């Protein structure tokens, strides 16, 4: 059961072969058995999940079921869930029970899906290895000595290990695509504005975007159908029609024009990762696509620009954690300043503090223009690079990450960690969609092929990814851990 | 040395929207603490602001009313600072691209001359909550009902030269926003608050002196008093060889003085940057045209019309157009009675006197504009005389009748204009006053005019005030002179 895709499980539920209760119990048991090792969940909502599963089975029996009714999912612990702890991976919110559901959570509930719980993540989504979680590191099911990637590391590891068929992540600089790549699953970051951010705890508001992480592009299409669309509660969420993303999955790829950004195949790229990506491109050629080299000349400015803009927004977004209304409050504050400084010093981890400091500095009087204003100019140039490239090609392809998953504890220096996101970060700055699909292995660890499209080209990305998964079986590979813990 | 004062004002006007600027929570005043603060106002993790279109429309209406440039694009910025009643740790405001650009306001000075005060800009922002320091036994209570209430901050140029001008400017702003109906202008409830920037410079010097900003001055009177104190303090300081430092000061109305809150060195760095959760506000010409077509007649226009087409004096026109309520009351009185001068006299005389005496505002006047208009009509058509009219007014004020006619009837105040009736009263008075008649007869002709007053008084008394005084006068003179 845990080997199957959402699409397959939905068919089994629909035919009556399987009940949601059985399915939900099965995955809850797997979590119970395996997650002590993986640490992919922060909170498991077993009781609530079983109640929802009962309701889903009744709905299905009365003919009142949608495609995904009864499908168990997991939510990154950044989504506010009413009545359930929503920690964002931080000690600061260890005591925070959200009093409302995020729009994405509402939509998933309305579609009849079941939440098994909240997955581990880098604190406030700041990190690329999931090692910045207050709740401890998550292990990569392909190799327990490796990181699962981050910040949506818990979601990626749980799906890869078969603890849940699919999960929701968020992506600010690669936080869906990089862990999807590291864990050998499929992860889609939609266009900025495609999915509502309401109820998703903000890291960097102009970059954050929610998306699905699953075993196949087809599963991602089903989930995007549910979560995409306008939300009056999010002014940055675009009022634009939502197509049925499953309808175009099988469109033929003959004539597809693929661009390979030369900047994505440069120094620091693991040769096996490069080989896997180039092999994947050959598969596309065999499907009728044409390939050409393109250039995104401002790529090397993406990381510096990101590490000005994201921390600037974060330093402001995280100001509300002051110990006054919710979240961690220090014991026996002497006065207001003591309340602020100790609550924040105790509640935030090192990386979060680092980014708050960076952001506070770059927004300061006398530095604002040199950092923030300049970074915004760079951001426009990076966006223009992509728009120019999409004049000539339909999609861009390259690696999701320069290396496969690295060892736990291997990257001690923050800057070397930041450089992990070299291929993913520009995508958030430009606001375009990207998907990572399994495309092979390097040293036994999965490699992700990243496919990028222009704004709102999700249907095309899912089509292109799905066709690859029809032609290859990388996405069907399962880590031994998944079976050992069956 | 002769000193010149330079004053600029920042006026915060609470906009009269039903819901908050970025959330659906109510803005009603006076609710139980924290009952009108939703998830967005509390700054809960994950919430997002959505701009209230009504607040935008109101800000634009203000801009149009002060002949301001309305930029096509305006942007919200975050002003970052920590304070317990600021839930998000930042205030959403407009730093770099405000919704209203440069404009101007006309103020009226004591001598009825006018002066133009330039407006630098006006921007939208959200209010913070309130910290309550009493009743919590050494702790502080936070009420977030006010958090997120829409404010329009109107920033003037340093165009005012004395406290009276500053107060007149504040009154002009008050008048405009209440005319537009975009604020209730209630200063006691904090719907209008004011920061005053004051500096002094030797007369004739062009460069500005160093200014002090006096925070939260919350009445017209306090503005004058705070400025008076501050000007004196600065002049004394300089004349004693000291220097004014740039600082924020607080006005203490109890002690009638300003005190230093923080100096420039201690000032916050607010780290303004564009709010990534809100899109830029883009206003097109059609929208502006639509709002312009909805504008009511504004105080300056009304004042001009009262002078030119109603023939009122500059003073009357200014007083009667000062507030929307006053103007509407006056115009209704005028509409009913048809005589602008009489309407103006009654509103500013009898009515204002009674309102002041009972400490009432014109909105709460026990005598309605319609009632007053009818009363004046009865004077104009000679149904009653002026003296009786005052009695009728008092009766209406006391609720002794629903209309002037009803009271005139009930009290028998209808003016007696029947010559025969008046003549018989005169005859009786003459008959009963032989000594006065004799005195009249023996007086120098030029003194008789004065003496006739006695007889008029007696006749009016006999008629219980209802006789037409002009008729009484004329007939008395005829009859007395016939006795000579």
XYZ file of N, CA, C and O in Angstrom, chain B residues 37-167:
524
model
N -10.615 42.439 17.964
C -9.301 42.165 17.382
C -9.345 40.737 16.851
O -9.493 39.793 17.617
N -9.256 40.594 15.522
C -9.301 39.263 14.926
C -7.867 38.744 14.768
O -6.903 39.395 15.176
N -7.741 37.562 14.154
C -6.421 36.933 13.999
C -5.422 37.879 13.330
O -4.254 37.943 13.714
N -5.895 38.637 12.339
C -5.001 39.547 11.619
C -4.535 40.676 12.546
O -3.356 41.026 12.575
N -5.466 41.217 13.328
C -5.107 42.321 14.235
C -4.168 41.852 15.342
O -3.376 42.631 15.866
N -4.307 40.589 15.718
C -3.442 40.049 16.770
C -2.050 39.729 16.234
O -1.148 39.423 16.991
N -1.897 39.764 14.924
C -0.604 39.439 14.329
C -0.245 37.980 14.545
O 0.918 37.636 14.743
N -1.246 37.093 14.480
C -0.955 35.668 14.662
C -0.036 35.185 13.546
O -0.038 35.747 12.445
N 0.740 34.149 13.810
C 1.577 33.583 12.749
C 0.717 33.221 11.536
O -0.369 32.656 11.692
N 1.202 33.568 10.341
C 0.541 33.140 9.115
C -0.521 34.067 8.554
O -0.944 33.889 7.420
N -0.958 35.057 9.323
C -2.034 35.905 8.802
C -1.487 36.920 7.806
O -0.290 37.214 7.801
N -2.363 37.443 6.969
C -1.969 38.411 5.948
C -2.954 39.567 5.912
O -4.138 39.379 6.186
N -2.471 40.752 5.573
C -3.360 41.917 5.490
C -4.072 41.982 4.139
O -3.528 41.554 3.132
N -5.295 42.495 4.150
C -6.001 42.792 2.899
C -6.504 44.233 3.015
O -7.188 44.577 3.978
N -6.131 45.060 2.057
C -6.421 46.491 2.144
C -7.914 46.784 2.017
O -8.584 46.276 1.124
N -8.420 47.616 2.909
C -9.806 48.070 2.916
C -9.983 49.166 1.847
O -9.384 50.236 1.942
N -10.805 48.874 0.859
C -10.971 49.829 -0.261
C -11.603 51.136 0.188
O -11.352 52.200 -0.383
N -12.444 51.041 1.223
C -13.115 52.250 1.721
C -12.077 53.243 2.263
O -12.212 54.457 2.070
N -11.048 52.722 2.932
C -10.004 53.595 3.473
C -9.285 54.318 2.336
O -8.957 55.507 2.440
N -9.051 53.602 1.255
C -8.398 54.207 0.091
C -9.267 55.329 -0.471
O -8.798 56.443 -0.719
N -10.561 55.042 -0.619
C -11.477 56.044 -1.177
C -11.502 57.295 -0.289
O -11.480 58.419 -0.789
N -11.514 57.091 1.018
C -11.563 58.230 1.926
C -10.294 59.075 1.843
O -10.350 60.306 1.845
N -9.152 58.406 1.781
C -7.889 59.138 1.673
C -7.873 59.955 0.383
O -7.457 61.117 0.366
N -8.336 59.352 -0.695
C -8.346 60.052 -1.982
C -9.305 61.239 -1.932
O -8.996 62.332 -2.431
N -10.467 61.041 -1.298
C -11.418 62.160 -1.174
C -10.768 63.331 -0.455
O -10.942 64.482 -0.843
N -10.013 63.018 0.602
C -9.316 64.089 1.306
C -8.362 64.794 0.350
O -8.307 66.014 0.276
N -7.595 63.989 -0.382
C -6.635 64.552 -1.324
C -7.307 65.483 -2.325
O -6.821 66.582 -2.597
N -8.432 65.035 -2.852
C -9.144 65.866 -3.834
C -9.648 67.154 -3.174
O -9.614 68.222 -3.781
N -10.073 67.040 -1.912
C -10.619 68.199 -1.204
C -9.551 69.259 -0.934
O -9.876 70.433 -0.811
N -8.295 68.839 -0.829
C -7.233 69.826 -0.591
C -6.424 70.071 -1.872
O -5.286 70.521 -1.835
N -7.066 69.755 -3.002
C -6.477 70.039 -4.319
C -5.090 69.428 -4.455
O -4.171 70.037 -4.989
N -4.945 68.226 -3.923
C -3.626 67.585 -3.924
C -3.426 66.767 -5.191
O -4.386 66.359 -5.845
N -2.171 66.538 -5.485
C -1.836 65.571 -6.537
C -2.123 64.191 -5.969
O -1.752 63.902 -4.828
N -2.775 63.347 -6.751
C -2.989 61.963 -6.319
C -2.125 61.089 -7.224
O -2.435 60.915 -8.397
N -1.013 60.560 -6.681
C -0.138 59.744 -7.542
C -0.867 58.498 -8.032
O -1.736 57.977 -7.332
N -0.500 58.043 -9.202
C -1.142 56.856 -9.764
C -0.843 55.621 -8.901
O -1.678 54.757 -8.728
N 0.390 55.583 -8.369
C 0.787 54.404 -7.588
C 1.207 54.835 -6.184
O 1.977 55.780 -6.020
N 0.684 54.164 -5.187
C 1.195 54.365 -3.832
C 1.502 52.996 -3.233
O 0.977 51.975 -3.689
N 2.388 52.996 -2.244
C 2.930 51.729 -1.744
C 2.917 51.728 -0.209
O 3.217 52.743 0.406
N 2.584 50.587 0.352
C 2.651 50.446 1.806
C 4.031 49.939 2.229
O 4.591 49.057 1.590
N 4.529 50.530 3.294
C 5.831 50.137 3.831
C 5.649 49.669 5.261
O 4.676 50.008 5.920
N 6.623 48.914 5.720
C 6.604 48.504 7.121
C 7.545 49.405 7.923
O 8.682 49.616 7.523
N 7.026 49.890 9.047
C 7.823 50.693 9.977
C 8.086 49.780 11.169
O 7.169 49.443 11.922
N 9.320 49.356 11.303
C 9.635 48.299 12.277
C 10.064 48.856 13.627
O 11.006 49.637 13.710
N 9.352 48.480 14.661
C 9.797 48.763 16.028
C 9.025 47.869 16.984
O 7.937 47.393 16.668
N 9.612 47.639 18.133
C 8.969 46.770 19.112
C 8.182 47.599 20.104
O 8.696 48.571 20.647
N 6.950 47.232 20.325
C 6.168 47.815 21.412
C 5.030 46.843 21.722
O 4.482 46.249 20.809
N 4.687 46.680 22.998
C 3.705 45.638 23.323
C 2.344 45.823 22.653
O 1.668 44.836 22.388
N 1.956 47.074 22.368
C 0.645 47.233 21.732
C 0.744 47.281 20.203
O -0.214 47.600 19.518
N 1.919 46.956 19.672
C 2.107 46.863 18.221
C 2.287 45.372 17.890
O 3.397 44.848 17.933
N 1.198 44.681 17.554
C 1.235 43.214 17.545
C 2.261 42.595 16.594
O 2.878 41.593 16.920
N 2.448 43.151 15.419
C 3.315 42.495 14.446
C 4.779 42.884 14.616
O 5.641 42.328 13.965
N 5.025 43.894 15.466
C 6.399 44.388 15.574
C 6.710 45.352 14.437
O 7.849 45.757 14.245
N 5.716 45.677 13.652
C 5.859 46.739 12.662
C 4.485 47.344 12.413
O 3.461 46.695 12.620
N 4.523 48.622 12.031
C 3.301 49.313 11.653
C 3.291 49.408 10.142
O 4.289 49.813 9.543
N 2.185 49.039 9.531
C 2.087 49.168 8.087
C 1.664 50.599 7.781
O 0.630 51.063 8.249
N 2.514 51.296 7.034
C 2.343 52.722 6.789
C 2.775 53.002 5.351
O 2.940 52.074 4.567
N 2.920 54.269 5.009
C 3.418 54.603 3.671
C 4.542 55.621 3.818
O 4.289 56.760 4.180
N 5.754 55.184 3.575
C 6.905 56.047 3.776
C 7.333 56.735 2.485
O 7.531 57.928 2.439
N 7.491 55.948 1.443
C 8.132 56.476 0.236
C 7.137 56.929 -0.834
O 7.419 57.826 -1.609
N 6.004 56.279 -0.909
C 5.028 56.614 -1.952
C 3.636 56.747 -1.337
O 2.835 55.824 -1.423
N 3.354 57.916 -0.710
C 2.059 58.095 -0.042
C 0.912 58.236 -1.044
O 1.131 58.554 -2.211
N -0.285 58.007 -0.536
C -1.459 58.016 -1.419
C -1.860 59.432 -1.848
O -2.428 59.619 -2.920
N -1.564 60.432 -1.016
C -1.904 61.828 -1.350
C -0.624 62.655 -1.431
O 0.173 62.674 -0.489
N -0.432 63.333 -2.543
C 0.751 64.172 -2.739
C 0.519 65.600 -2.259
O -0.408 65.854 -1.487
N 1.335 66.557 -2.716
C 1.240 67.932 -2.227
C -0.111 68.586 -2.518
O -0.658 68.432 -3.612
N -0.635 69.315 -1.532
C -1.905 70.020 -1.677
C -1.883 71.281 -0.840
O -0.809 71.714 -0.393
N -3.061 71.877 -0.611
C -3.086 73.068 0.242
C -4.450 73.259 0.883
O -5.472 72.790 0.387
N -4.425 73.936 2.025
C -5.642 74.188 2.788
C -5.705 75.682 3.082
O -4.686 76.301 3.388
N -6.909 76.257 2.988
C -7.073 77.668 3.307
C -7.542 77.789 4.753
O -8.487 77.120 5.145
N -6.866 78.606 5.528
C -7.306 78.817 6.908
C -7.800 80.250 7.075
O -7.408 81.136 6.317
N -8.695 80.441 8.058
C -9.227 81.778 8.318
C -8.673 82.274 9.647
O -8.765 81.593 10.656
N -8.092 83.460 9.612
C -7.493 84.017 10.830
C -8.515 84.881 11.561
O -9.613 85.145 11.062
N -8.146 85.342 12.772
C -9.069 86.108 13.609
C -9.620 87.359 12.927
O -10.752 87.747 13.153
N -8.789 87.974 12.098
C -9.264 89.206 11.444
C -10.015 88.887 10.152
O -10.207 89.770 9.308
N -10.428 87.622 10.010
C -11.177 87.172 8.846
C -10.407 87.190 7.528
O -10.991 87.031 6.475
N -9.085 87.372 7.623
C -8.292 87.192 6.415
C -7.987 85.697 6.305
O -8.139 84.949 7.266
N -7.587 85.291 5.115
C -7.287 83.873 4.929
C -5.819 83.701 4.564
O -5.159 84.643 4.120
N -5.341 82.466 4.785
C -3.951 82.148 4.455
C -3.913 80.716 3.945
O -4.669 79.875 4.412
N -3.047 80.467 2.996
C -2.922 79.111 2.467
C -1.796 78.371 3.174
O -0.686 78.878 3.277
N -2.109 77.169 3.651
C -1.103 76.318 4.281
C -0.884 75.132 3.346
O -1.839 74.441 2.971
N 0.353 74.911 2.966
C 0.641 73.816 2.038
C 0.674 72.473 2.786
O 1.157 72.387 3.917
N 0.155 71.463 2.122
C 0.228 70.100 2.668
C 1.335 69.375 1.928
O 1.378 69.396 0.684
N 2.243 68.787 2.684
C 3.374 68.079 2.069
C 2.894 66.786 1.437
O 3.175 66.478 0.288
N 2.132 66.003 2.203
C 1.528 64.762 1.700
C 0.582 64.234 2.767
O 0.567 64.747 3.898
N -0.184 63.233 2.419
C -0.970 62.500 3.428
C -0.841 61.024 3.108
O -0.836 60.640 1.937
N -0.676 60.216 4.142
C -0.530 58.776 3.898
C -1.413 57.942 4.801
O -1.812 58.369 5.875
N -1.712 56.750 4.327
C -2.530 55.803 5.090
C -1.638 54.964 5.994
O -0.522 54.603 5.618
N -2.150 54.637 7.163
C -1.439 53.703 8.035
C -2.418 53.092 9.020
O -3.569 53.507 9.128
N -1.928 52.070 9.729
C -2.774 51.426 10.729
C -2.416 51.968 12.102
O -1.262 52.292 12.370
N -3.422 52.053 12.963
C -3.182 52.480 14.334
C -2.655 51.287 15.137
O -2.809 50.135 14.734
N -2.017 51.581 16.262
C -1.581 50.529 17.184
C -2.691 50.299 18.204
O -3.721 50.974 18.183
N -2.473 49.340 19.095
C -3.429 49.126 20.184
C -3.144 50.114 21.307
O -2.475 51.127 21.110
N -3.665 49.801 22.480
C -3.485 50.697 23.624
C -2.861 49.926 24.768
O -3.254 48.801 25.041
N -1.912 50.568 25.437
C -1.361 49.992 26.661
C -2.097 50.626 27.835
O -2.214 51.845 27.903
N -2.613 49.798 28.733
C -3.357 50.302 29.884
C -2.525 50.044 31.133
O -2.236 48.902 31.473
N -2.127 51.164 31.784
C -1.205 51.010 32.915
C -1.913 51.002 34.257
O -1.322 50.699 35.271
N -3.202 51.362 34.244
C -3.934 51.362 35.516
C -4.661 50.035 35.670
O -4.886 49.317 34.713
N -5.048 49.740 36.887
C -5.884 48.570 37.188
C -5.196 47.227 36.973
O -5.859 46.201 36.944
N -3.895 47.203 36.768
C -3.269 45.906 36.562
C -2.167 45.625 37.576
O -1.303 44.794 37.354
N -2.188 46.376 38.687
C -1.292 46.099 39.811
C 0.164 45.971 39.372
O 0.780 44.917 39.519
N 0.675 47.034 38.765
C 2.085 47.027 38.394
C 2.351 46.352 37.060
O 3.466 46.373 36.560
N 1.328 45.734 36.474
C 1.509 45.154 35.148
C 0.828 46.071 34.129
O 0.171 47.034 34.487
N 1.018 45.748 32.855
C 0.402 46.553 31.808
C -0.595 45.697 31.053
O -0.283 44.557 30.689
N -1.775 46.229 30.833
C -2.771 45.531 30.029
C -2.696 46.027 28.589
O -2.349 47.180 28.338
N -2.973 45.142 27.656
C -2.938 45.526 26.243
C -4.340 45.337 25.660
O -4.895 44.250 25.745
N -4.854 46.399 25.064
C -6.143 46.309 24.378
C -5.881 46.524 22.889
O -5.424 47.596 22.484
N -6.174 45.510 22.103
C -5.864 45.594 20.669
C -7.085 45.947 19.821
O -7.039 45.821 18.601
N -8.159 46.399 20.459
C -9.332 46.813 19.670
C -8.972 47.885 18.643
O -9.483 47.890 17.540
N -8.108 48.814 19.039
C -7.767 49.915 18.139
C -6.711 49.516 17.105
O -6.520 50.214 16.098
N -6.027 48.407 17.353
C -4.961 47.983 16.419
C -5.563 47.736 15.044
O -6.521 46.985 14.908
N -4.994 48.381 14.048
C -5.477 48.187 12.686
C -6.554 49.170 12.262
O -7.069 49.097 11.154
N -6.896 50.103 13.146
C -7.854 51.140 12.758
C -7.192 52.031 11.711
O -6.033 52.402 11.867
N -7.895 52.376 10.636
C -7.241 53.166 9.592
C -7.008 54.617 10.007
O -7.898 55.263 10.556
N -5.813 55.096 9.741
C -5.474 56.490 10.002
C -5.003 57.124 8.710
O -4.337 56.484 7.899
N -5.351 58.396 8.561
C -4.765 59.197 7.492
C -3.871 60.208 8.191
O -4.348 60.992 9.003
N -2.573 60.143 7.917
C -1.672 61.118 8.529
C -1.435 62.240 7.528
O -0.927 62.008 6.434
N -1.825 63.436 7.939
C -1.736 64.604 7.056
C -0.567 65.459 7.532
O -0.568 65.951 8.661
N 0.420 65.617 6.675
C 1.644 66.311 7.073
C 1.694 67.665 6.369
O 1.693 67.737 5.143
N 1.740 68.725 7.144
C 1.768 70.072 6.541
C 3.206 70.490 6.262
O 4.153 69.914 6.781
N 3.357 71.508 5.453
C 4.657 72.178 5.330
C 4.794 73.083 6.551
O 3.792 73.410 7.206
N 5.996 73.543 6.880
C 6.161 74.429 8.049
C 5.711 75.845 7.718
O 6.507 76.780 7.726
N 4.429 75.992 7.448
C 3.904 77.260 6.928
C 3.229 78.131 7.981
O 2.801 79.228 7.669
N 3.088 77.627 9.194
C 2.382 78.410 10.212
C 3.381 79.200 11.043
O 4.487 78.736 11.296
N 2.964 80.404 11.437
C 3.901 81.310 12.100
C 3.516 81.648 13.541
O 4.218 82.391 14.202
N 2.374 81.161 13.987
C 2.024 81.356 15.395
C 0.988 80.312 15.816
O 0.442 79.590 14.969
N 0.733 80.242 17.104
C -0.145 79.218 17.654
C -1.561 79.341 17.105
O -2.229 78.342 16.846
N -2.012 80.566 16.882
C -3.368 80.770 16.372
C -3.505 80.178 14.970
O -4.521 79.579 14.635
N -2.472 80.371 14.155
C -2.525 79.790 12.808
C -2.559 78.271 12.867
O -3.257 77.626 12.092
N -1.805 77.730 13.804
C -1.774 76.271 13.940
C -3.156 75.763 14.340
O -3.652 74.774 13.786
N -3.778 76.455 15.290
C -5.108 76.030 15.719
C -6.103 76.186 14.571
O -6.964 75.331 14.353
